[in-house]
Tab-separated table of N, CA and C in Angstrom:
chain	number	residue	atom	x	y	z
A	78	UNK	N	-275.996	7.234	177.469
A	78	UNK	CA	-276.325	7.021	176.081
A	78	UNK	C	-276.327	8.337	175.325
A	79	UNK	N	-276.789	9.406	175.981
A	79	UNK	CA	-276.848	10.705	175.335
A	79	UNK	C	-275.445	11.216	175.006
A	80	UNK	N	-274.476	10.936	175.841
A	80	UNK	CA	-273.112	11.369	175.597
A	80	UNK	C	-272.576	10.750	174.312
A	81	UNK	N	-272.860	9.482	174.081
A	81	UNK	CA	-272.421	8.820	172.858
A	81	UNK	C	-273.054	9.448	171.628
A	82	UNK	N	-274.283	9.800	171.712
A	82	UNK	CA	-274.942	10.429	170.570
A	82	UNK	C	-274.255	11.755	170.261
A	83	UNK	N	-273.987	12.551	171.292
A	83	UNK	CA	-273.282	13.800	171.064
A	83	UNK	C	-271.893	13.538	170.502
A	84	UNK	N	-271.226	12.506	171.001
A	84	UNK	CA	-269.892	12.182	170.505
A	84	UNK	C	-269.936	11.845	169.026
A	85	UNK	N	-270.888	11.043	168.632
A	85	UNK	CA	-271.011	10.657	167.235
A	85	UNK	C	-271.372	11.860	166.366
A	86	UNK	N	-272.167	12.740	166.877
A	86	UNK	CA	-272.541	13.920	166.114
A	86	UNK	C	-271.310	14.777	165.837
A	87	UNK	N	-270.436	14.910	166.831
A	87	UNK	CA	-269.239	15.709	166.645
A	87	UNK	C	-268.167	14.974	165.844
A	88	UNK	N	-268.136	13.662	165.925
A	88	UNK	CA	-267.137	12.879	165.226
A	88	UNK	C	-267.442	12.799	163.726
A	89	UNK	N	-268.707	12.700	163.350
A	89	UNK	CA	-269.066	12.549	161.933
A	89	UNK	C	-268.553	13.700	161.068
A	90	UNK	N	-268.740	14.968	161.465
A	90	UNK	CA	-268.190	16.035	160.620
A	90	UNK	C	-266.662	15.971	160.532
A	91	UNK	N	-266.018	15.558	161.627
A	91	UNK	CA	-264.566	15.443	161.633
A	91	UNK	C	-264.116	14.369	160.645
A	92	UNK	N	-264.798	13.227	160.642
A	92	UNK	CA	-264.471	12.142	159.713
A	92	UNK	C	-264.724	12.593	158.283
A	93	UNK	N	-265.830	13.296	158.063
A	93	UNK	CA	-266.140	13.793	156.724
A	93	UNK	C	-265.063	14.761	156.250
A	94	UNK	N	-264.595	15.635	157.149
A	94	UNK	CA	-263.551	16.590	156.776
A	94	UNK	C	-262.248	15.866	156.442
A	95	UNK	N	-261.890	14.858	157.232
A	95	UNK	CA	-260.687	14.074	156.940
A	95	UNK	C	-260.813	13.349	155.612
A	96	UNK	N	-261.978	12.777	155.344
A	96	UNK	CA	-262.190	12.069	154.080
A	96	UNK	C	-262.062	13.018	152.903
A	97	UNK	N	-262.635	14.209	153.022
A	97	UNK	CA	-262.555	15.195	151.943
A	97	UNK	C	-261.109	15.631	151.729
A	98	UNK	N	-260.368	15.826	152.823
A	98	UNK	CA	-258.957	16.211	152.700
A	98	UNK	C	-258.151	15.116	152.013
A	99	UNK	N	-258.382	13.885	152.399
A	99	UNK	CA	-257.668	12.761	151.786
A	99	UNK	C	-257.996	12.661	150.306
A	100	UNK	N	-259.261	12.871	149.966
A	100	UNK	CA	-259.663	12.816	148.570
A	100	UNK	C	-258.980	13.916	147.766
A	101	UNK	N	-258.913	15.114	148.292
A	101	UNK	CA	-258.242	16.218	147.599
A	101	UNK	C	-256.761	15.925	147.413
A	102	UNK	N	-256.128	15.396	148.453
A	102	UNK	CA	-254.702	15.104	148.353
A	102	UNK	C	-254.454	13.991	147.339
A	103	UNK	N	-255.322	13.004	147.302
A	103	UNK	CA	-255.158	11.900	146.361
A	103	UNK	C	-255.406	12.355	144.926
A	104	UNK	N	-256.198	13.389	144.738
A	104	UNK	CA	-256.536	13.843	143.389
A	104	UNK	C	-255.404	14.634	142.730
A	105	UNK	N	-254.496	15.182	143.503
A	105	UNK	CA	-253.441	16.008	142.918
A	105	UNK	C	-252.592	15.285	141.876
A	106	UNK	N	-252.091	14.063	142.121
A	106	UNK	CA	-251.327	13.403	141.068
A	106	UNK	C	-252.174	13.153	139.825
A	107	UNK	N	-253.410	12.755	140.015
A	107	UNK	CA	-254.273	12.504	138.860
A	107	UNK	C	-254.514	13.784	138.083
A	108	UNK	N	-254.675	14.895	138.799
A	108	UNK	CA	-254.899	16.163	138.113
A	108	UNK	C	-253.666	16.546	137.304
A	109	UNK	N	-252.481	16.318	137.844
A	109	UNK	CA	-251.253	16.607	137.120
A	109	UNK	C	-251.134	15.752	135.870
A	110	UNK	N	-251.508	14.490	135.983
A	110	UNK	CA	-251.481	13.605	134.829
A	110	UNK	C	-252.474	14.080	133.776
A	111	UNK	N	-253.635	14.538	134.199
A	111	UNK	CA	-254.636	15.002	133.249
A	111	UNK	C	-254.146	16.206	132.466
A	112	UNK	N	-253.332	17.051	133.073
A	112	UNK	CA	-252.782	18.204	132.371
A	112	UNK	C	-251.886	17.734	131.229
A	113	UNK	N	-251.017	16.755	131.490
A	113	UNK	CA	-250.147	16.218	130.440
A	113	UNK	C	-250.987	15.611	129.317
A	114	UNK	N	-251.980	14.837	129.682
A	114	UNK	CA	-252.825	14.182	128.683
A	114	UNK	C	-253.592	15.220	127.875
A	115	UNK	N	-254.123	16.246	128.538
A	115	UNK	CA	-254.850	17.302	127.828
A	115	UNK	C	-253.946	18.024	126.832
A	116	UNK	N	-252.723	18.311	127.241
A	116	UNK	CA	-251.778	18.977	126.329
A	116	UNK	C	-251.469	18.107	125.115
A	117	UNK	N	-251.348	16.807	125.330
A	117	UNK	CA	-251.067	15.916	124.206
A	117	UNK	C	-252.255	15.839	123.253
A	118	UNK	N	-253.467	15.830	123.777
A	118	UNK	CA	-254.645	15.859	122.899
A	118	UNK	C	-254.651	17.144	122.078
A	119	UNK	N	-254.272	18.259	122.698
A	119	UNK	CA	-254.184	19.525	121.963
A	119	UNK	C	-253.131	19.427	120.855
A	120	UNK	N	-252.004	18.774	121.141
A	120	UNK	CA	-250.963	18.608	120.131
A	120	UNK	C	-251.450	17.734	118.977
A	121	UNK	N	-252.231	16.697	119.296
A	121	UNK	CA	-252.805	15.857	118.240
A	121	UNK	C	-253.671	16.709	117.321
A	122	UNK	N	-254.492	17.566	117.904
A	122	UNK	CA	-255.351	18.441	117.093
A	122	UNK	C	-254.520	19.438	116.275
A	123	UNK	N	-253.429	19.928	116.845
A	123	UNK	CA	-252.548	20.833	116.101
A	123	UNK	C	-251.878	20.116	114.931
A	124	UNK	N	-251.626	18.826	115.079
A	124	UNK	CA	-250.988	18.064	114.002
A	124	UNK	C	-251.824	18.088	112.728
A	125	UNK	N	-253.131	18.253	112.851
A	125	UNK	CA	-253.995	18.330	111.671
A	125	UNK	C	-253.543	19.469	110.764
A	126	UNK	N	-253.071	20.559	111.363
A	126	UNK	CA	-252.602	21.710	110.588
A	126	UNK	C	-251.263	21.441	109.902
A	127	UNK	N	-250.490	20.493	110.421
A	127	UNK	CA	-249.149	20.241	109.894
A	127	UNK	C	-249.066	19.060	108.936
A	128	UNK	N	-250.121	18.272	108.868
A	128	UNK	CA	-250.069	17.123	107.969
A	128	UNK	C	-250.215	17.575	106.525
A	129	UNK	N	-249.913	16.685	105.620
A	129	UNK	CA	-249.973	16.998	104.194
A	129	UNK	C	-251.410	17.322	103.773
A	130	UNK	N	-251.586	18.188	102.788
A	130	UNK	CA	-252.933	18.477	102.272
A	130	UNK	C	-253.587	17.192	101.746
A	131	UNK	N	-254.885	17.047	101.996
A	131	UNK	CA	-255.615	15.867	101.541
A	131	UNK	C	-255.593	14.708	102.519
A	132	UNK	N	-254.975	14.890	103.685
A	132	UNK	CA	-254.934	13.845	104.711
A	132	UNK	C	-255.919	14.191	105.820
A	133	UNK	N	-256.516	13.174	106.428
A	133	UNK	CA	-257.418	13.392	107.558
A	133	UNK	C	-256.985	12.511	108.730
A	134	UNK	N	-257.389	12.921	109.924
A	134	UNK	CA	-257.049	12.176	111.137
A	134	UNK	C	-257.869	10.894	111.173
A	135	UNK	N	-257.185	9.768	111.138
A	135	UNK	CA	-257.845	8.465	111.158
A	135	UNK	C	-257.970	7.933	112.583
A	136	UNK	N	-256.904	8.045	113.362
A	136	UNK	CA	-256.926	7.578	114.746
A	136	UNK	C	-255.786	8.224	115.518
A	137	UNK	N	-255.862	8.129	116.831
A	137	UNK	CA	-254.814	8.666	117.700
A	137	UNK	C	-254.907	7.961	119.042
A	138	UNK	N	-253.874	8.145	119.844
A	138	UNK	CA	-253.867	7.575	121.179
A	138	UNK	C	-252.866	8.283	122.057
A	139	UNK	N	-253.076	8.201	123.358
A	139	UNK	CA	-252.167	8.767	124.353
A	139	UNK	C	-251.839	7.657	125.336
A	140	UNK	N	-250.559	7.522	125.667
A	140	UNK	CA	-250.158	6.506	126.613
A	140	UNK	C	-248.973	6.968	127.443
A	141	UNK	N	-248.773	6.302	128.537
A	141	UNK	CA	-247.657	6.591	129.431
A	141	UNK	C	-246.562	5.565	129.184
A	142	UNK	N	-245.333	6.049	129.055
A	142	UNK	CA	-244.185	5.161	128.857
A	142	UNK	C	-243.113	5.456	129.895
A	143	UNK	N	-242.523	4.419	130.448
A	143	UNK	CA	-241.367	4.594	131.322
A	143	UNK	C	-240.165	4.962	130.459
A	144	UNK	N	-239.203	5.691	131.044
A	144	UNK	CA	-237.992	6.027	130.299
A	144	UNK	C	-237.338	4.735	129.813
A	145	UNK	N	-236.897	4.744	128.572
A	145	UNK	CA	-236.306	3.596	127.880
A	145	UNK	C	-237.345	2.506	127.594
A	146	UNK	N	-238.620	2.836	127.752
A	146	UNK	CA	-239.687	1.874	127.477
A	146	UNK	C	-240.137	1.916	126.026
A	147	UNK	N	-240.799	0.849	125.623
A	147	UNK	CA	-241.319	0.720	124.263
A	147	UNK	C	-242.776	0.282	124.331
A	148	UNK	N	-243.582	0.852	123.453
A	148	UNK	CA	-244.973	0.436	123.327
A	148	UNK	C	-245.235	0.045	121.884
A	149	UNK	N	-245.950	-1.056	121.692
A	149	UNK	CA	-246.344	-1.510	120.357
A	149	UNK	C	-247.862	-1.447	120.262
A	150	UNK	N	-248.341	-0.790	119.230
A	150	UNK	CA	-249.776	-0.614	119.023
A	150	UNK	C	-250.118	-1.170	117.650
A	151	UNK	N	-251.038	-2.112	117.599
A	151	UNK	CA	-251.473	-2.673	116.325
A	151	UNK	C	-252.673	-1.890	115.820
A	152	UNK	N	-252.639	-1.534	114.541
A	152	UNK	CA	-253.710	-0.752	113.929
A	152	UNK	C	-254.079	-1.337	112.581
A	153	UNK	N	-255.315	-1.128	112.194
A	153	UNK	CA	-255.781	-1.478	110.855
A	153	UNK	C	-256.013	-0.191	110.089
A	154	UNK	N	-255.407	-0.091	108.913
A	154	UNK	CA	-255.527	1.087	108.059
A	154	UNK	C	-256.150	0.687	106.734
A	155	UNK	N	-256.658	1.659	105.997
A	155	UNK	CA	-257.106	1.334	104.640
A	155	UNK	C	-255.918	0.789	103.840
A	156	UNK	N	-256.163	-0.197	103.000
A	156	UNK	CA	-255.067	-0.806	102.237
A	156	UNK	C	-254.606	0.100	101.100
A	157	UNK	N	-253.328	-0.024	100.780
A	157	UNK	CA	-252.695	0.697	99.665
A	157	UNK	C	-252.991	2.198	99.686
A	158	UNK	N	-252.795	2.798	100.834
A	158	UNK	CA	-253.102	4.212	101.039
A	158	UNK	C	-251.901	4.922	101.644
A	159	UNK	N	-251.688	6.176	101.231
A	159	UNK	CA	-250.616	6.980	101.828
A	159	UNK	C	-251.000	7.319	103.274
A	160	UNK	N	-250.027	7.153	104.171
A	160	UNK	CA	-250.251	7.351	105.605
A	160	UNK	C	-249.117	8.193	106.163
A	161	UNK	N	-249.443	9.060	107.111
A	161	UNK	CA	-248.435	9.819	107.845
A	161	UNK	C	-248.754	9.669	109.325
A	162	UNK	N	-247.774	9.223	110.102
A	162	UNK	CA	-247.953	9.052	111.540
A	162	UNK	C	-246.994	9.983	112.262
A	163	UNK	N	-247.539	10.732	113.214
A	163	UNK	CA	-246.745	11.673	114.008
A	163	UNK	C	-246.773	11.248	115.475
A	164	UNK	N	-245.636	11.378	116.130
A	164	UNK	CA	-245.551	11.125	117.558
A	164	UNK	C	-245.379	12.436	118.305
A	165	UNK	N	-245.819	12.464	119.541
A	165	UNK	CA	-245.674	13.629	120.417
A	165	UNK	C	-245.312	13.151	121.808
A	166	UNK	N	-244.750	14.064	122.602
A	166	UNK	CA	-244.345	13.714	123.952
A	166	UNK	C	-244.532	14.918	124.862
A	167	UNK	N	-244.667	14.678	126.170
A	167	UNK	CA	-244.846	15.793	127.101
A	167	UNK	C	-243.549	16.570	127.295
A	168	UNK	N	-243.591	17.622	128.124
A	168	UNK	CA	-242.440	18.528	128.261
A	168	UNK	C	-241.231	17.904	128.962
A	169	UNK	N	-241.389	16.737	129.580
A	169	UNK	CA	-240.251	16.063	130.206
A	169	UNK	C	-239.467	15.213	129.201
A	170	UNK	N	-240.012	15.060	128.023
A	170	UNK	CA	-239.446	14.172	127.015
A	170	UNK	C	-238.389	14.898	126.176
A	171	UNK	N	-237.275	14.222	125.913
A	171	UNK	CA	-236.223	14.789	125.068
A	171	UNK	C	-236.067	14.011	123.764
A	172	UNK	N	-236.399	12.709	123.774
A	172	UNK	CA	-236.205	11.895	122.568
A	172	UNK	C	-237.240	10.780	122.518
A	173	UNK	N	-238.088	10.839	121.492
A	173	UNK	CA	-239.110	9.819	121.234
A	173	UNK	C	-238.901	9.309	119.805
A	174	UNK	N	-238.800	8.008	119.634
A	174	UNK	CA	-238.606	7.413	118.319
A	174	UNK	C	-239.855	6.653	117.892
A	175	UNK	N	-240.006	6.497	116.573
A	175	UNK	CA	-241.174	5.848	115.998
A	175	UNK	C	-240.741	4.933	114.859
A	176	UNK	N	-241.263	3.718	114.849
A	176	UNK	CA	-241.026	2.780	113.746
A	176	UNK	C	-242.364	2.131	113.393
A	177	UNK	N	-242.551	1.845	112.097
A	177	UNK	CA	-243.784	1.238	111.609
A	177	UNK	C	-243.442	-0.082	110.917
A	178	UNK	N	-244.176	-1.137	111.257
A	178	UNK	CA	-243.967	-2.458	110.678
A	178	UNK	C	-245.270	-2.970	110.067
A	179	UNK	N	-245.164	-3.744	108.992
A	179	UNK	CA	-246.363	-4.355	108.424
A	179	UNK	C	-246.743	-5.585	109.248
A	180	UNK	N	-247.792	-6.288	108.824
A	180	UNK	CA	-248.273	-7.459	109.563
A	180	UNK	C	-247.274	-8.586	109.677
A	181	UNK	N	-246.317	-8.647	108.755
A	181	UNK	CA	-245.289	-9.707	108.780
A	181	UNK	C	-244.019	-9.266	109.496
A	182	UNK	N	-243.986	-8.046	109.995
A	182	UNK	CA	-242.816	-7.565	110.719
A	182	UNK	C	-241.810	-6.806	109.883
A	183	UNK	N	-242.099	-6.569	108.609
A	183	UNK	CA	-241.193	-5.801	107.743
A	183	UNK	C	-241.344	-4.311	108.057
A	184	UNK	N	-240.203	-3.630	108.232
A	184	UNK	CA	-240.259	-2.206	108.546
A	184	UNK	C	-240.717	-1.413	107.319
A	185	UNK	N	-241.714	-0.547	107.544
A	185	UNK	CA	-242.225	0.325	106.487
A	185	UNK	C	-241.639	1.728	106.571
A	186	UNK	N	-241.141	2.097	107.733
A	186	UNK	CA	-240.533	3.407	107.921
A	186	UNK	C	-240.175	3.631	109.379
A	187	UNK	N	-239.282	4.599	109.611
A	187	UNK	CA	-238.880	4.913	110.986
A	187	UNK	C	-238.354	6.334	111.078
A	188	UNK	N	-238.413	6.882	112.283
A	188	UNK	CA	-237.821	8.179	112.615
A	188	UNK	C	-237.110	7.991	113.942
A	189	UNK	N	-235.798	7.931	113.903
A	189	UNK	CA	-234.996	7.726	115.113
A	189	UNK	C	-234.087	8.912	115.388
A	190	UNK	N	-234.490	10.088	114.907
A	190	UNK	CA	-233.722	11.310	115.190
A	190	UNK	C	-233.820	11.640	116.674
A	191	UNK	N	-232.823	12.363	117.180
A	191	UNK	CA	-232.791	12.752	118.590
A	191	UNK	C	-233.703	13.958	118.821
A	192	UNK	N	-235.020	13.730	118.703
A	192	UNK	CA	-236.009	14.769	118.970
A	192	UNK	C	-237.250	14.113	119.575
A	193	UNK	N	-238.218	14.905	119.947
A	193	UNK	CA	-239.414	14.384	120.597
A	193	UNK	C	-240.643	14.454	119.688
A	194	UNK	N	-240.436	14.594	118.380
A	194	UNK	CA	-241.537	14.752	117.445
A	194	UNK	C	-241.294	13.912	116.186
A	195	UNK	N	-241.376	12.574	116.301
A	195	UNK	CA	-241.104	11.734	115.126
A	195	UNK	C	-242.264	11.755	114.123
A	196	UNK	N	-241.915	11.670	112.846
A	196	UNK	CA	-242.900	11.613	111.764
A	196	UNK	C	-242.459	10.532	110.777
A	197	UNK	N	-243.387	9.652	110.427
A	197	UNK	CA	-243.101	8.593	109.461
A	197	UNK	C	-244.206	8.589	108.407
A	198	UNK	N	-243.794	8.650	107.143
A	198	UNK	CA	-244.735	8.569	106.016
A	198	UNK	C	-244.466	7.276	105.262
A	199	UNK	N	-245.521	6.606	104.814
A	199	UNK	CA	-245.396	5.340	104.085
A	199	UNK	C	-246.713	5.053	103.373
A	200	UNK	N	-246.733	4.004	102.586
A	200	UNK	CA	-247.953	3.545	101.931
A	200	UNK	C	-248.326	2.206	102.557
A	201	UNK	N	-249.558	2.105	103.041
A	201	UNK	CA	-250.001	0.850	103.653
A	201	UNK	C	-250.049	-0.244	102.594
A	202	UNK	N	-249.963	-1.473	103.046
A	202	UNK	CA	-249.946	-2.604	102.118
A	202	UNK	C	-251.349	-3.180	101.951
A	203	UNK	N	-251.454	-4.313	101.268
A	203	UNK	CA	-252.744	-4.896	100.908
A	203	UNK	C	-253.686	-5.128	102.086
A	204	UNK	N	-253.168	-5.660	103.192
A	204	UNK	CA	-254.075	-5.954	104.303
A	204	UNK	C	-254.252	-4.760	105.243
A	205	UNK	N	-253.396	-3.730	105.149
A	205	UNK	CA	-253.540	-2.519	105.962
A	205	UNK	C	-253.165	-2.672	107.425
A	206	UNK	N	-252.750	-3.846	107.848
A	206	UNK	CA	-252.398	-4.085	109.255
A	206	UNK	C	-250.981	-3.599	109.512
A	207	UNK	N	-250.792	-2.758	110.563
A	207	UNK	CA	-249.458	-2.281	110.932
A	207	UNK	C	-249.256	-2.395	112.437
A	208	UNK	N	-248.002	-2.340	112.825
A	208	UNK	CA	-247.639	-2.197	114.233
A	208	UNK	C	-246.832	-0.918	114.343
A	209	UNK	N	-247.300	-0.043	115.173
A	209	UNK	CA	-246.649	1.234	115.455
A	209	UNK	C	-245.824	1.014	116.719
A	210	UNK	N	-244.544	1.327	116.678
A	210	UNK	CA	-243.672	1.118	117.831
A	210	UNK	C	-243.114	2.461	118.297
A	211	UNK	N	-243.447	2.859	119.514
A	211	UNK	CA	-242.930	4.088	120.126
A	211	UNK	C	-241.854	3.716	121.137
A	212	UNK	N	-240.671	4.339	121.022
A	212	UNK	CA	-239.566	4.114	121.960
A	212	UNK	C	-239.256	5.421	122.668
A	213	UNK	N	-239.404	5.432	123.974
A	213	UNK	CA	-239.061	6.615	124.762
A	213	UNK	C	-237.581	6.519	125.134
A	214	UNK	N	-236.755	7.187	124.346
A	214	UNK	CA	-235.304	7.082	124.495
A	214	UNK	C	-234.802	7.908	125.672
A	215	UNK	N	-235.332	9.132	125.832
A	215	UNK	CA	-234.815	10.031	126.866
A	215	UNK	C	-235.958	10.845	127.465
A	216	UNK	N	-236.104	10.746	128.788
A	216	UNK	CA	-237.145	11.468	129.523
A	216	UNK	C	-236.530	11.986	130.822
A	217	UNK	N	-236.799	13.242	131.151
A	217	UNK	CA	-236.244	13.842	132.369
A	217	UNK	C	-236.911	13.304	133.637
A	218	UNK	N	-238.031	12.623	133.487
A	218	UNK	CA	-238.746	12.031	134.623
A	218	UNK	C	-238.668	10.502	134.505
A	219	UNK	N	-239.236	9.805	135.467
A	219	UNK	CA	-239.209	8.339	135.406
A	219	UNK	C	-240.151	7.809	134.328
A	220	UNK	N	-241.106	8.647	133.904
A	220	UNK	CA	-241.991	8.296	132.789
A	220	UNK	C	-242.452	9.567	132.093
A	221	UNK	N	-242.922	9.406	130.861
A	221	UNK	CA	-243.481	10.520	130.089
A	221	UNK	C	-244.787	10.075	129.454
A	222	UNK	N	-245.635	11.026	129.166
A	222	UNK	CA	-246.847	10.754	128.399
A	222	UNK	C	-246.537	10.992	126.930
A	223	UNK	N	-246.940	10.063	126.084
A	223	UNK	CA	-246.692	10.152	124.660
A	223	UNK	C	-248.017	10.032	123.906
A	224	UNK	N	-247.996	10.469	122.655
A	224	UNK	CA	-249.185	10.368	121.816
A	224	UNK	C	-248.770	10.016	120.396
A	225	UNK	N	-249.714	9.478	119.648
A	225	UNK	CA	-249.509	9.250	118.219
A	225	UNK	C	-250.763	9.702	117.479
A	226	UNK	N	-250.559	10.204	116.260
A	226	UNK	CA	-251.647	10.638	115.383
A	226	UNK	C	-251.461	9.939	114.048
A	227	UNK	N	-252.509	9.316	113.545
A	227	UNK	CA	-252.457	8.607	112.277
A	227	UNK	C	-253.300	9.369	111.264
A	228	UNK	N	-252.650	9.848	110.207
A	228	UNK	CA	-253.334	10.588	109.148
A	228	UNK	C	-253.317	9.743	107.879
A	229	UNK	N	-254.459	9.689	107.205
A	229	UNK	CA	-254.624	8.877	106.009
A	229	UNK	C	-255.063	9.773	104.854
A	230	UNK	N	-254.497	9.530	103.672
A	230	UNK	CA	-254.867	10.324	102.506
A	230	UNK	C	-256.246	9.905	101.994
A	231	UNK	N	-257.025	10.885	101.613
A	231	UNK	CA	-258.349	10.603	101.053
A	231	UNK	C	-259.403	11.453	101.698
A	232	UNK	N	-260.637	11.020	101.551
A	232	UNK	CA	-261.754	11.744	102.155
A	232	UNK	C	-262.268	10.940	103.347
A	233	UNK	N	-262.789	11.642	104.318
A	233	UNK	CA	-263.284	10.973	105.529
A	233	UNK	C	-264.443	10.058	105.251
């Protein structure tokens, strides 16, 4: 019986070391993803400096898109207000497009230039409901992290 106790005493640290190693190895992809997400949040904050005077950051988001993938995000904005929406992409991205639609599906604006920094300016309509559509046209990886920043004219 004493031999088993000694065996368990020696086995427990070994199991703990293996568990810690596995946890560290599993964390590496997540840590890499966090770097991309952190950089995009920094870009969102930098966009505040590039937006038109009198505009403030209303909302933003970061998401992962597969190459050639599309994401649709529904947002509510103040009605009849000037709006500027900027898109951003991580360093693997070569072309990100942005289109804005009202609640009925009518296009309010788009930026489909071959770049990774789309900007669309428009005036929201009576109900303020829009759909923001991000299209990841070209990415050097199987997926890229993208972001959007919504700036609204007025006071916070």
